[in-house]
Coordinates of C-alpha atoms in Angstrom, one line a residue:
X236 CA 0.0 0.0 0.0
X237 CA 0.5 3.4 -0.3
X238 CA 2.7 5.8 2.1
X239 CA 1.4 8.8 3.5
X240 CA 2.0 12.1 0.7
X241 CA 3.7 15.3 2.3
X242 CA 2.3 18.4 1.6
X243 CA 5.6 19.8 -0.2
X244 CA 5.1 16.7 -2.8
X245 CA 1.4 17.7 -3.4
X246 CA 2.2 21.9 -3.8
X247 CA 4.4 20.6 -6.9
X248 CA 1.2 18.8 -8.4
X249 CA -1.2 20.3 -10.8
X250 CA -4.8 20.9 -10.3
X251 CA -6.1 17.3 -12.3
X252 CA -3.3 15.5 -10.7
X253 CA -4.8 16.5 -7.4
X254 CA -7.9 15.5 -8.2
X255 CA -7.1 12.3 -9.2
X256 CA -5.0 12.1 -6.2
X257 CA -8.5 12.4 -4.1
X258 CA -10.3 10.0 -6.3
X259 CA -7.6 7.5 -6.0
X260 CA -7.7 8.0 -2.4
X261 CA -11.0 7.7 -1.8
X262 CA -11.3 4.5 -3.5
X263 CA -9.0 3.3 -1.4
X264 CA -10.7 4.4 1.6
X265 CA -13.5 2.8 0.2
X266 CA -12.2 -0.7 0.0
X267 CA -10.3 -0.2 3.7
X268 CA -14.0 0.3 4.7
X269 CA -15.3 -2.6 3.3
X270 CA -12.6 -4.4 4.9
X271 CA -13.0 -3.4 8.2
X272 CA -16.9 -3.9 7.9
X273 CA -16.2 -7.9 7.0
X274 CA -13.3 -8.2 8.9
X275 CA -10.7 -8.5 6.8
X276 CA -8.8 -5.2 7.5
X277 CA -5.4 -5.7 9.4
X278 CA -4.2 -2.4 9.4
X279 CA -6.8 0.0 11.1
X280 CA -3.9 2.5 11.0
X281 CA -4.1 2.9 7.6
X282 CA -7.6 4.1 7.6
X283 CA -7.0 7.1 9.4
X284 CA -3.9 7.8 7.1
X285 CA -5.8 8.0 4.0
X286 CA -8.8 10.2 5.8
X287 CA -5.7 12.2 6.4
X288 CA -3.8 12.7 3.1
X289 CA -7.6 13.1 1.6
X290 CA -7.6 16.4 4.0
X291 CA -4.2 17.4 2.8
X292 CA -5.1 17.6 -0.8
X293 CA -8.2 19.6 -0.1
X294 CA -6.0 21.8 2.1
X295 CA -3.6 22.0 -0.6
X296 CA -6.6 22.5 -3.1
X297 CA -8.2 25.6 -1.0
X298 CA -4.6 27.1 -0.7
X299 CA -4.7 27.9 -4.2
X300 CA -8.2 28.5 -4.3
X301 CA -7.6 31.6 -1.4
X302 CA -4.3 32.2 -3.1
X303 CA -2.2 31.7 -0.1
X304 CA 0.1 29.5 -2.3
X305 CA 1.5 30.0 -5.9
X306 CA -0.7 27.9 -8.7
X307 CA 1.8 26.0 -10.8
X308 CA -1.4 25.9 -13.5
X309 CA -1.4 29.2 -13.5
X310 CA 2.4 30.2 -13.7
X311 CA 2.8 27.9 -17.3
X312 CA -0.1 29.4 -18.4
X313 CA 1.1 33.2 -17.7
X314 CA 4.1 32.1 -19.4
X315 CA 3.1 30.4 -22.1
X316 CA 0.3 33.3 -23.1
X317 CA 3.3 35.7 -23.0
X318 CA 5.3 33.8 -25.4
X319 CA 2.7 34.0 -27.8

């Protein structure tokens, strides 16, 4: 399975890879669910990790939504429209 993300690795990710970062991770939340709920889960710890690295790229997400943090999107596109 997976390892926890760090927020540093997720700032460097666009806005689509983040999304599919939370889809991904909710799927896998998902299954862990199942698991638990039929007893088949043997990590319980790794539950709470993906409920946690699901907040991180919403956190990461609203950052650039508030503009607290530098878009990456937006610095190729300023770049590439001034090439033009």
């Amino acid at each position: 399975m997976a390892n926890t993300v760090k927020a540093a690795e997720l700032r460097s990710l666009s806005r689509d890879e983040l999304n599919a970062k939370v889809v991904e991770l909710k799927e896998e939340l998902f299954t862990l669910r199942f698991q638990a709920a039929t007893g088949q889960l043997e990590s319980h710890g790794r539950l709470r990790e993906v409920r946690k690295d699901i907040a991180r790229v919403y956190t990461v997400l609203t950052e650039r939504n508030l503009g607290i943090v530098e878009d990456p999107d937006a610095e190729t596109a300023v770049t590439e429209t001034a090439g033009a």
